XYZ file of C-alpha atoms in Angstrom:
635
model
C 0.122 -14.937 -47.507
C -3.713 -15.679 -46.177
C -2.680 -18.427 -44.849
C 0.447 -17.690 -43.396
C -1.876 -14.551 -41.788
C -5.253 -17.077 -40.374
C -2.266 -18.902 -38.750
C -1.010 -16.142 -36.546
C -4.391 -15.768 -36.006
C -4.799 -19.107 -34.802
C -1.558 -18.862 -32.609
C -2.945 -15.547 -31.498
C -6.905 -17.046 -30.685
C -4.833 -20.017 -28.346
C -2.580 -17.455 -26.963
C -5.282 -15.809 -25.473
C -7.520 -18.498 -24.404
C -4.580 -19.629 -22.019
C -4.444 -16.393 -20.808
C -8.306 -15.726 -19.986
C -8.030 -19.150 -18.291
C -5.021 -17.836 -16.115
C -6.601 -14.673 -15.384
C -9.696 -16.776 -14.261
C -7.315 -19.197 -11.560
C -5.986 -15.247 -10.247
C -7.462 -14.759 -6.784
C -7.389 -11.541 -4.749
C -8.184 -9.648 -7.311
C -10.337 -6.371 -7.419
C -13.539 -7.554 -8.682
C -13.911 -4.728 -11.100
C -10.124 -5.039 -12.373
C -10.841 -8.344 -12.878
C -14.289 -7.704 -15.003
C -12.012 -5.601 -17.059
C -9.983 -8.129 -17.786
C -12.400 -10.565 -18.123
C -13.960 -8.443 -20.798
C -10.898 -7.448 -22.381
C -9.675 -11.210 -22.930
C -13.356 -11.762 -24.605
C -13.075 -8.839 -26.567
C -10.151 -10.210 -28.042
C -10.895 -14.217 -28.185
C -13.742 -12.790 -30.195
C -11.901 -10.404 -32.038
C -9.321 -13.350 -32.812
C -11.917 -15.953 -34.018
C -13.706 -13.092 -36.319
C -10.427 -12.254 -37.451
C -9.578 -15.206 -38.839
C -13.237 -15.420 -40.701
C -13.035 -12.239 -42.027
C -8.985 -12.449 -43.734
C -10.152 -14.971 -46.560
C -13.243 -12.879 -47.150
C -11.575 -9.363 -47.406
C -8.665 -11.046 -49.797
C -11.838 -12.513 -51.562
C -10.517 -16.019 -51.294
C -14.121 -17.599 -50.628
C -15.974 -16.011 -53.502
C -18.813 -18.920 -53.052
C -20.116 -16.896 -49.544
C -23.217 -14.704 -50.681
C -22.347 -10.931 -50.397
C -24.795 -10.217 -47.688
C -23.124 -12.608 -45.224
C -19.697 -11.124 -46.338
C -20.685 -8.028 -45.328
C -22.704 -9.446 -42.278
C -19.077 -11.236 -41.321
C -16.807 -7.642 -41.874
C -19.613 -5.940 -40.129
C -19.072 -8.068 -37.051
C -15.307 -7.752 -37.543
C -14.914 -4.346 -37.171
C -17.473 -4.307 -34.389
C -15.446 -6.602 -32.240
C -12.246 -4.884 -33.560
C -13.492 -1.551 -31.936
C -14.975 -3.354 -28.746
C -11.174 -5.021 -28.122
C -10.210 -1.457 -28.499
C -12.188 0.227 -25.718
C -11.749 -3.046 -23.327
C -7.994 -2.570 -23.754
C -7.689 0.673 -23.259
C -9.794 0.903 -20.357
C -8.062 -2.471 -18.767
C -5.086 -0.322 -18.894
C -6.068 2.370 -17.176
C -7.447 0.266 -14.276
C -4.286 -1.776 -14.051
C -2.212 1.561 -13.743
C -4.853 2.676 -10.972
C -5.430 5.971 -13.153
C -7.331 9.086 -10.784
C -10.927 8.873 -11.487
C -11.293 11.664 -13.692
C -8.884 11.187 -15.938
C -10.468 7.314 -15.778
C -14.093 9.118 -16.694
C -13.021 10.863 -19.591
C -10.901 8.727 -21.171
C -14.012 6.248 -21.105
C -16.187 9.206 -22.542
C -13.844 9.691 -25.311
C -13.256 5.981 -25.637
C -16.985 5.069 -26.154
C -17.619 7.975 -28.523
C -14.822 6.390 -31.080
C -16.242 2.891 -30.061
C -19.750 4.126 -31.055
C -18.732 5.923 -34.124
C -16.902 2.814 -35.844
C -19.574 0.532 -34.527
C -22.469 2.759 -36.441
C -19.721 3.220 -39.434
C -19.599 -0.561 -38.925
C -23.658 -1.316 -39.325
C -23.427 1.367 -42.537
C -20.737 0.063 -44.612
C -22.385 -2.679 -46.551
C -24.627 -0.027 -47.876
C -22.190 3.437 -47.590
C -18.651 1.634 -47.397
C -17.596 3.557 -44.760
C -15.252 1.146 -43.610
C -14.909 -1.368 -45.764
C -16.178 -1.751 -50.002
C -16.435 -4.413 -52.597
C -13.556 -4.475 -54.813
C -13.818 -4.750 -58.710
C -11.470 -7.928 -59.028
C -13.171 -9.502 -55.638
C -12.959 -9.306 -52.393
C -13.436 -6.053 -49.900
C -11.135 -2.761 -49.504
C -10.824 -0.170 -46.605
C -13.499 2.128 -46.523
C -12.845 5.933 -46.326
C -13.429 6.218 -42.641
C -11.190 3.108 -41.706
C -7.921 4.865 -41.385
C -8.997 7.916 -39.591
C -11.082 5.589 -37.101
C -8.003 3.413 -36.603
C -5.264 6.757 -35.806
C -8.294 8.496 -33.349
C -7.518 4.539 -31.599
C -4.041 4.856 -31.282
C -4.438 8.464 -30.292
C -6.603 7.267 -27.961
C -3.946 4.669 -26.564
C -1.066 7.695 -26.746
C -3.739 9.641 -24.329
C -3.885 6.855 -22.453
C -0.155 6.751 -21.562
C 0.213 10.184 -20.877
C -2.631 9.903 -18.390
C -0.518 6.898 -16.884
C 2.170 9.462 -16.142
C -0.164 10.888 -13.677
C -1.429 7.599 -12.470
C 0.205 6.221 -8.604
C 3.873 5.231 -9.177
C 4.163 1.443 -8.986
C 4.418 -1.975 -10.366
C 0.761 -1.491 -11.744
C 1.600 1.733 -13.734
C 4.583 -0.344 -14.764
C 3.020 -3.074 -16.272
C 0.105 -0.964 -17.644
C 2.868 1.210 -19.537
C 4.470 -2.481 -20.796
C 1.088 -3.553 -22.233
C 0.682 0.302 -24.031
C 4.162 -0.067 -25.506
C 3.908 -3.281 -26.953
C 0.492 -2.256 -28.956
C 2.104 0.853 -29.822
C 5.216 -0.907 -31.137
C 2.380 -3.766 -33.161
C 1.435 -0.546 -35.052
C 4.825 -0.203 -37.062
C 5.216 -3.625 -37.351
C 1.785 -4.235 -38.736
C 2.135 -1.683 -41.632
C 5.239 -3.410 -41.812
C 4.531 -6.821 -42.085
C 1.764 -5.825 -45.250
C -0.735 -8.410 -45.044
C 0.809 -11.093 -43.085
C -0.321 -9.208 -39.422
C 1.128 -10.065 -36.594
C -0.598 -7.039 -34.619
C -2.758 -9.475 -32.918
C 0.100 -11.310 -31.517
C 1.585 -8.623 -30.239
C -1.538 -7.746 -28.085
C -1.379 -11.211 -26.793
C 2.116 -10.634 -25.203
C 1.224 -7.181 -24.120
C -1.668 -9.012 -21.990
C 0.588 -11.336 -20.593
C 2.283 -9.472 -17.480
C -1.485 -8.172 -16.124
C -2.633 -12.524 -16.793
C 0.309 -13.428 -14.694
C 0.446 -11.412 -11.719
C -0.567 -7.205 -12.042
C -1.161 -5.199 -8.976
C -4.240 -5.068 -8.954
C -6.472 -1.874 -7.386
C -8.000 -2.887 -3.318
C -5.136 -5.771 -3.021
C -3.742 -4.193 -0.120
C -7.116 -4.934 1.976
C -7.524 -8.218 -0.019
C -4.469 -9.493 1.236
C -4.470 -8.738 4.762
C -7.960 -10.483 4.986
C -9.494 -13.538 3.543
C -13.139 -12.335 4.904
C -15.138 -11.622 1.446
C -16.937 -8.871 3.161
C -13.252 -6.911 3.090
C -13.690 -7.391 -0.941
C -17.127 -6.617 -0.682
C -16.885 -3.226 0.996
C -13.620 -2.009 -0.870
C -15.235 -3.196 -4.232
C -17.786 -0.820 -3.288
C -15.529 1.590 -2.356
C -13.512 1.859 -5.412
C -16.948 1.855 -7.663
C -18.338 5.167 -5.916
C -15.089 6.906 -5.972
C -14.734 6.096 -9.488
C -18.026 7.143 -10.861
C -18.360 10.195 -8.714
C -21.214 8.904 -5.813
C -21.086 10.017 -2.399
C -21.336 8.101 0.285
C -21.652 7.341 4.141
C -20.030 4.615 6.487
C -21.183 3.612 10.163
C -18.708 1.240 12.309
C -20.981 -0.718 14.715
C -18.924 -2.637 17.121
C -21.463 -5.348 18.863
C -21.234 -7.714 21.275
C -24.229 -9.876 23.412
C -24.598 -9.015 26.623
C -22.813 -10.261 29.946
C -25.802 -12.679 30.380
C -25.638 -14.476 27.405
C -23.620 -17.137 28.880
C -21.503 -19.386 26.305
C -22.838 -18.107 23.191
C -20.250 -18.158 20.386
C -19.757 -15.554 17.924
C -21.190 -17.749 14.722
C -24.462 -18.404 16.733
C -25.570 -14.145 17.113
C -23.568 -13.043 14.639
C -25.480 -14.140 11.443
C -28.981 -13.005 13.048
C -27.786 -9.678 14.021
C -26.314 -8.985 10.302
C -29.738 -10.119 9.174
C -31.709 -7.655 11.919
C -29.373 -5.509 10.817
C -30.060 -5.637 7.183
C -33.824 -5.429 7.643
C -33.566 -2.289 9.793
C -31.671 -0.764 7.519
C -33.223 -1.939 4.163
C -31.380 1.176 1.995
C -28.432 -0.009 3.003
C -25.901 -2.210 2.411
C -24.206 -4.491 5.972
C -20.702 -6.356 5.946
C -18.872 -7.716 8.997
C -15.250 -7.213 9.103
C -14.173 -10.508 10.961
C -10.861 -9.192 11.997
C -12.013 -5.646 13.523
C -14.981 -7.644 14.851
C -17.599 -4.636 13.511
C -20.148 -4.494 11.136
C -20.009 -1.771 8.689
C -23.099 0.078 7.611
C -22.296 1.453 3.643
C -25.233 3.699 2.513
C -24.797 5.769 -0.773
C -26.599 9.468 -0.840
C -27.063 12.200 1.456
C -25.652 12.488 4.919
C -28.711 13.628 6.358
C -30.979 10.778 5.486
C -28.751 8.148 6.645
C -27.780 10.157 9.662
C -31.557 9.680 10.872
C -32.115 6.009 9.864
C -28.182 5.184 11.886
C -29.535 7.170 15.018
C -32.738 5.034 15.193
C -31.046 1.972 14.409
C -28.364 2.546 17.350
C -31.441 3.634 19.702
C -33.008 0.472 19.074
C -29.470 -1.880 19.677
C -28.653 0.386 22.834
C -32.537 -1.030 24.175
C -30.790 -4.377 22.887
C -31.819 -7.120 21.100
C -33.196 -10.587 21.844
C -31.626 -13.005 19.376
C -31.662 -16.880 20.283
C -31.106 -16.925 23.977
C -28.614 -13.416 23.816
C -29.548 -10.053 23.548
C -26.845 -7.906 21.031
C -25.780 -4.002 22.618
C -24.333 -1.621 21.126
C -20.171 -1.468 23.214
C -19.286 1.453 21.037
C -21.166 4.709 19.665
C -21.532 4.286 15.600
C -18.935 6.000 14.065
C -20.571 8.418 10.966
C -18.161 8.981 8.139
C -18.843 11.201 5.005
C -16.287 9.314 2.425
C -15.937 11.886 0.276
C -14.932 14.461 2.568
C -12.415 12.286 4.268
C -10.754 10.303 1.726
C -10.891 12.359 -1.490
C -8.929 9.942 -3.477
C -9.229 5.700 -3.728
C -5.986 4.676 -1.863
C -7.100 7.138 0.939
C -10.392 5.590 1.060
C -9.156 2.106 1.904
C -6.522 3.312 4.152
C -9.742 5.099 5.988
C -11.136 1.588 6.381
C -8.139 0.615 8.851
C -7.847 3.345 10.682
C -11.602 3.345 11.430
C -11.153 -0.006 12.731
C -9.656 1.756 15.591
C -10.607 4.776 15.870
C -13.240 5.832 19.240
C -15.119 8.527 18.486
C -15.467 11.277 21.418
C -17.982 10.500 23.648
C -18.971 7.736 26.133
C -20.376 4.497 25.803
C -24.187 3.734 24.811
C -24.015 7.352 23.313
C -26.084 8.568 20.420
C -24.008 8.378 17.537
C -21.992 10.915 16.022
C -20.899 12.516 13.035
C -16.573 12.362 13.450
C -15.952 16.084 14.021
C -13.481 17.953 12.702
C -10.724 17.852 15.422
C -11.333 13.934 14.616
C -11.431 14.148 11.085
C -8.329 16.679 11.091
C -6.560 13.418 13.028
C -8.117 10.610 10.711
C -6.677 13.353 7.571
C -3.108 13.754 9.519
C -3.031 9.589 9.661
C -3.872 9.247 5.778
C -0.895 11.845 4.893
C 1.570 10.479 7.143
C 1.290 6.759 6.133
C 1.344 8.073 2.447
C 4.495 9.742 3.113
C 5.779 6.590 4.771
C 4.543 4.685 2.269
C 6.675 6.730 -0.274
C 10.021 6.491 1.799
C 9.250 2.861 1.468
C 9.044 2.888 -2.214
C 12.124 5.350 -2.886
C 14.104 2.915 -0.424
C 15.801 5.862 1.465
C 14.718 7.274 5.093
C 16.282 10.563 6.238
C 18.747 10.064 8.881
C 19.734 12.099 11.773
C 22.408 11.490 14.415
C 22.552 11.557 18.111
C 25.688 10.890 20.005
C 26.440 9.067 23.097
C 29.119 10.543 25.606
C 31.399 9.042 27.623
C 30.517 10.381 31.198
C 33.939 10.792 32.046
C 36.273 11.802 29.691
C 33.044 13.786 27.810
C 34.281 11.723 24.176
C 31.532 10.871 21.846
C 31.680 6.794 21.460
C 28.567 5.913 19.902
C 25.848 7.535 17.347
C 22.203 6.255 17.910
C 20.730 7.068 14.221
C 17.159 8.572 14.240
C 15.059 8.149 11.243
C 12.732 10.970 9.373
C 10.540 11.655 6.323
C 11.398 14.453 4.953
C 8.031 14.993 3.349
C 6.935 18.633 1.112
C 3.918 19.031 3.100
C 4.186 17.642 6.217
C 7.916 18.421 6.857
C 9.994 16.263 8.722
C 8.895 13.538 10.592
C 9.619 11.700 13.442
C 9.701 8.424 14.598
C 6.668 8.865 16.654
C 5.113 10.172 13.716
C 5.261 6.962 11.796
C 6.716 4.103 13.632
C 3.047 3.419 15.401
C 1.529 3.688 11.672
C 4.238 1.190 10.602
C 3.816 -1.378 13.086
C -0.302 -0.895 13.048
C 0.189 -1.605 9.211
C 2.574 -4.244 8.622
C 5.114 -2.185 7.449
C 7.742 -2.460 10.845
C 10.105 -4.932 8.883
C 10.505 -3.462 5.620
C 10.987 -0.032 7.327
C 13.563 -1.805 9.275
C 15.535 -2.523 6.808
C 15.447 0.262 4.527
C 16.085 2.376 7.949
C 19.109 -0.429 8.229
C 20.306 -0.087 4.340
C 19.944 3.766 4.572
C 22.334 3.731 7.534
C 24.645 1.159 5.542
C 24.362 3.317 2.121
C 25.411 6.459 4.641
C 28.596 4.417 6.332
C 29.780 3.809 3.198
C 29.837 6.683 1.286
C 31.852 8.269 4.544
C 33.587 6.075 6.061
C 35.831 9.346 7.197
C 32.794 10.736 8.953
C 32.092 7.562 11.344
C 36.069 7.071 12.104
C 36.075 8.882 15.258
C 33.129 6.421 16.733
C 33.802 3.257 18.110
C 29.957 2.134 16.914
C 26.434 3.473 15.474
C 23.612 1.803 16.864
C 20.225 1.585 15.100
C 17.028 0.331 16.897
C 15.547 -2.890 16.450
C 11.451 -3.515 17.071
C 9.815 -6.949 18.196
C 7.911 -6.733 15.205
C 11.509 -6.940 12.879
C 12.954 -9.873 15.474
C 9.528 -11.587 13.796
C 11.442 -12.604 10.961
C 13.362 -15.816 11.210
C 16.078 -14.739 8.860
C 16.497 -11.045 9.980
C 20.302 -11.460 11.307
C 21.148 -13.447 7.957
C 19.827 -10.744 5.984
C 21.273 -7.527 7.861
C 24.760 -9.770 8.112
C 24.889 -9.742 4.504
C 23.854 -6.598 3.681
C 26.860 -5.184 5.834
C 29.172 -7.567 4.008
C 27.661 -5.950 0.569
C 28.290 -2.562 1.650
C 31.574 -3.119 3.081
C 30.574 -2.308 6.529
C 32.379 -4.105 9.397
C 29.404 -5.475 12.036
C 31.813 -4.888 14.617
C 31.131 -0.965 13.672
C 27.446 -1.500 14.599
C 24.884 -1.553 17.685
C 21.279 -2.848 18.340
C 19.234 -0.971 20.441
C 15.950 -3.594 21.164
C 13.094 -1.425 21.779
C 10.252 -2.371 24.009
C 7.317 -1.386 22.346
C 6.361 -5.076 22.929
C 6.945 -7.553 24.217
C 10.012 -10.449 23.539
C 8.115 -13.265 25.063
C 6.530 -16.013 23.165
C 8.325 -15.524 20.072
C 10.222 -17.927 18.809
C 13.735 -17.658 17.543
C 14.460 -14.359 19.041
C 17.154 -15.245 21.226
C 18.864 -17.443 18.392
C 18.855 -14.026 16.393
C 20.180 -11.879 18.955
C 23.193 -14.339 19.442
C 23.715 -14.366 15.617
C 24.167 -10.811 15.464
C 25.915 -10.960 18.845
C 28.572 -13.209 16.962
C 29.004 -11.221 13.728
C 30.298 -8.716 15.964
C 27.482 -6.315 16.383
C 26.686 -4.812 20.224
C 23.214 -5.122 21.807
C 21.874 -2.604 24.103
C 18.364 -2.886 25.930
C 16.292 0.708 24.766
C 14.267 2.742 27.677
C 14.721 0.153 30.202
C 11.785 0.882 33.219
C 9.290 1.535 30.550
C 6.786 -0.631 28.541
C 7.851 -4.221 28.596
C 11.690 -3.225 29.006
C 12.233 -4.564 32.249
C 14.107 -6.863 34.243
C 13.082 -10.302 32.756
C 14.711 -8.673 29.315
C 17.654 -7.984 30.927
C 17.956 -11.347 32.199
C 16.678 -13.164 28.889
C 19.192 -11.303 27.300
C 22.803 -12.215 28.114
C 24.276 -11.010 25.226
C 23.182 -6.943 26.081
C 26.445 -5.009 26.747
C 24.205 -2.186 27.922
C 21.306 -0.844 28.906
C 19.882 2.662 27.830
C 17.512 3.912 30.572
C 14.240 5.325 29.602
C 14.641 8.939 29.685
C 10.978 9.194 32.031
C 12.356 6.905 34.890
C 15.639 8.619 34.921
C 14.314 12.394 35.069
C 11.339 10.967 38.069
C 14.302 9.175 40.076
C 16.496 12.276 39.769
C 13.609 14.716 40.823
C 11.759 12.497 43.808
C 14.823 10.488 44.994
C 18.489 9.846 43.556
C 18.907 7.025 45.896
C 16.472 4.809 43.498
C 18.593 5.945 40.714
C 21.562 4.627 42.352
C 20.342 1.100 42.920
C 19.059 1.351 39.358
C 22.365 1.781 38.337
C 24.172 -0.650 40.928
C 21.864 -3.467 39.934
C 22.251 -2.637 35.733
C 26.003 -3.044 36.617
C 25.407 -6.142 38.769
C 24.052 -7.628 35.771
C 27.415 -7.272 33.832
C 26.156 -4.527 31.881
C 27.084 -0.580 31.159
C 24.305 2.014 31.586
C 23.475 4.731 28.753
C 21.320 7.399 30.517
C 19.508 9.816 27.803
C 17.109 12.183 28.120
C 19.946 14.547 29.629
C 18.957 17.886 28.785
C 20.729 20.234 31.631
C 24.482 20.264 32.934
C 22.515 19.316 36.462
C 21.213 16.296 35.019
C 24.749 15.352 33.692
C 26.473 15.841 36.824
C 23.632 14.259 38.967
C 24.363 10.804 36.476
C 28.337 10.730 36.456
C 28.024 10.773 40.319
C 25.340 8.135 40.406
C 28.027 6.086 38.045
C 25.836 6.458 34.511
C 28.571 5.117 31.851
C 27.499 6.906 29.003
C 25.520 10.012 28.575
C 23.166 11.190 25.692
C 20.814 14.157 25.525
C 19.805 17.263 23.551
C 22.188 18.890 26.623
C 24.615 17.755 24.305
C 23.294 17.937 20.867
C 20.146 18.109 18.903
C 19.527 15.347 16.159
C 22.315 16.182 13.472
C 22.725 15.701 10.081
C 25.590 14.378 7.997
C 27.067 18.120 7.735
C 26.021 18.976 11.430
C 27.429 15.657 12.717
C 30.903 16.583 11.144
C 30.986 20.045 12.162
C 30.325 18.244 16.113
C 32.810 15.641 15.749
C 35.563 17.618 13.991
C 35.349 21.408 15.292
C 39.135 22.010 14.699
C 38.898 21.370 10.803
C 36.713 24.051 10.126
């Protein structure tokens, strides 16, 4: 049996060397997430080896070793035994991205077991706390041995109830797979007598945060290879954890209009190092893609308001630095991180939106602390990408319905679906609530097509509902026609859900521009041939306008934005007309919306508008409201 048991050891010991060595090749990784791992596979390699050492001696199978390095060897044993312990524990909780304080006192408790069995550890060859000579040879549990071992695995049950409260995700996922699997080794090592396998078992339960856990601060690390992004969330994440407060300043420089042809690497590493002399309590990064330096200071607000006041007073004089002189383009932007992000994720979202944000006030001014009509903003931001963020991960948007007329018979024909959160504190949101956050975030093509899958999930269930339409259009951004495989995928989602495309519409949007990216016209003319209808969105507006009509062949209509239709109509309906005239010269039927008085309506069927939409009409509707509109003589 002791040697069937060293051999699981050994298995165990090369187990977990290949997965330190994996964990090492990981990049991206949150530096401190990553120390806990690193310490955590240690803990255990060590653990392992000592293991191994200390299963001949305790069966009393080397009775040539000298007592006192027996108990010298069991001592160490059950020191690294405890040490694994605490590492795993603790690597667990980071991996699930548990809230601070539940993170600070499971580390109390954790180290006060840890320190117990340690000391218990040190006092055994003399008290046999944990371990005592036997009289036939070899050693024997020590009173204190099993009730150190169940306050561990109370520890570890603790643990996953405080991963209940920890951020849904793959990260609390895999941080609950690596708790269950030592929680199941516990059975099967009183099982299994002396031929353990526990250590095994914590092998495999390492294995899914080795090969690829989310890991906390990978959502800046991944939109940025600058280490100075690392850096500064690294930072971050240690002062929220432990409880320190802290200040940020955004300094956006630039040399001045006489510095000729100076490029950015030859004034940018001097003024980071005037910068860091100046402000020698302090700690400097430049974030490469927001093209700022960011000035992280922890400790009071007053102190480093002072010191940030005299260091933009000295850039606004500017700087002489090899042939350019650095001024300040933009007033430093004073955070207090505590008061604006009181959690980590908020935190790091705070870092992108600062990258933006202009503080009140013009340019060359003294800087400012944000006030709180700004911070009230910055707060509103924060809570309504985290409620996007959660629509993302449930996979479900809200939907609500607006129909499209026909202008002359007064027959709905089309729905236009209009996406909301429906969120407990912030209520329900709009498009122009999140759709800016979205596209500012890298989110506009996932959003897509849960907003897409939503409306497929919706068609399906009723197909009874949608009869009486002839199509329901959803709207498609720039950002989505991005991705080279977008009319592939949406194709066969409608085939998955049973949805005909010939039952849908595309309304392209022109929050930006289709120009210069590739592909997009292929993708139009792939949906165009599954059967699905385009329609240019708020045409006049933005960069909807004539050259997208004309890149566009494959548009069946155009939807005129609702601000150029109500100006026309008010200053001059001739305009309107041509409008029109030339939309239909083009081949194309005209959607006007924005119609919100029996006026406007009449004004548009004269000026020969093909379809009408407006809250004139109807409000945004919901499934029951939308059958109660389409259906009146049924109830």
């Amino acid at each position: 049996m002791i040697h069937y048991n060293i051999y699981f050891q050994m298995a165990a010991f090369v187990f977990l060397a290949a997965l330190a060595l994996i964990c090492l090749m990981r990049r991206g990784a949150h530096t401190l997430t990553r120390a806990a791992l690193y310490r955590t596979f240690a803990s255990a390699l060590a653990a392992s080896a000592l293991d191994v050492l200390a299963t001949p001696v305790r069966a009393g199978a080397w009775p040539w070793l000298p007592d006192r390095a027996a108990c010298l060897l069991l001592a160490a044993w059950m020191i690294s035994q405890f040490l694994f312990f605490a590492c795993f524990v603790l690597c667990t909780l980071f991996l699930a991205k548990v809230s601070g304080k539940q993170l600070r006192r499971m580390m109390r408790l954790t180290g006060l077991v840890c320190c117990v069995g340690i000391l218990a550890a040190l006092l055994s060859p003399w008290l046999g706390l944990l371990y005592r000579p036997r009289a036939q040879g070899g050693f024997e549990n020590g009173p204190l041995y099993l009730p150190l071992l169940a306050c561990c695995w109370l520890l570890l049950v603790f643990g996953c109830l405080w991963m209940r409260r920890a951020k849904p995700g793959p990260g609390r996922q895999c941080a609950v797979c690596m708790a269950g699997f030592v929680l199941a080794a516990m059975p099967l090592q009183l099982a299994a007598g002396n031929v353990r396998l526990f250590w095994f078992v914590v092998a495999l339960a390492l294995l899914p945060a080795a090969l690829g856990a989310p890991l906390p601060g990978s959502q800046i690390h991944s939109a940025s290879g600058c280490p100075n992004y690392r850096a500064l969330s690294d930072t971050l994440w240690d002062c929220y954890q432990f409880h320190k407060p802290y200040c940020l300043a955004f300094l956006r420089l630039a040399p001045a209009n006489d510095a000729g042809g100076i490029s950015p690497a030859q004034w940018l590493a001097p003024t980071a190092k005037r910068l860091r002399a100046a402000t020698p309590r302090c700690m400097v990064f430049y974030l490469s893609q927001a093209g700022r330096f960011v000035v992280f200071s922890q400790g009071s607000r007053e102190g480093f308001s002072s010191q940030m006041a005299e260091l933009a007073t000295g850039l606004n004089q500017g700087w002489a630095l090899k042939g350019c002189t650095v001024t300040l383009t933009q007033p430093a932007i004073l955070m207090d991180g505590l008061r604006c992000a009181p959690d980590l994720d908020q935190a790091l979202l705070l870092l992108d939106l600062l990258e933006e944000f202009t503080p009140d006030g013009p340019i060359h001014a003294a800087p400012q602390w944000v006030n709180d009509q700004a911070l009230a903003r910055l707060q509103r931001t924060l809570a309504v990408r985290r409620a996007l963020t959660g629509a993302l991960d449930r996979g479900r948007f809200a939907l609500r319905y607006l129909p499209v007329l026909d202008a002359r018979t007064g027959r709905t024909v089309q729905l236009e679906v209009l996406p909301r959160i429906d969120d407990e504190q912030l209520g329900l949101l709009g498009p122009d609530a999140f759709v800016p956050i979205a596209e500012r975030s890298g989110l506009a093509e996932r959003m897509g097509d849960v907003i897409f899958d939503s409306l497929l999930e919706a068609m399906a269930a009723d197909p009874e509902l949608f009869r009486s339409v002839e199509r329901v259009s959803v709207n498609l951004s720039p950002l989505q026609l991005a991705a080279p495989d977008l009319a592939d995928r949406f194709v066969r989602m409608a085939r998955e859900k049973g949805v005909p495309c010939s039952r849908l519409a595309f309304e392209l949007t022109e929050s930006r521009s289709l120009r210069g990216t590739d592909g997009v016209p292929l993708l139009i003319r792939q949906l165009f041939a599954a059967g699905a209808a385009i329609t240019v969105d708020d045409f006049g507006a933005g960069h909807s306008n004539l050259t997208r009509i004309l890149d566009l062949p494959e548009a069946g209509a155009v939807k005129l934005d609702r601000y150029v239709m109500r100006t026309c109509l008010a200053r001059d309906p001739k305009l309107l007309a041509h409008l029109i005239d030339f939309v239909h010269d083009c081949g194309k039927l005209v959607i006007a919306q924005g119609v919100e008085s029996r006026q406007q309506a009449q004004q548009l069927v004269k000026l020969g508008a093909d379809y009408l939409q407006g809250f004139y009409y109807a409000m945004p509707m919901d499934a029951d409201e939308l059958r109660r509109f389409l259906h009146p003589d049924r109830l």
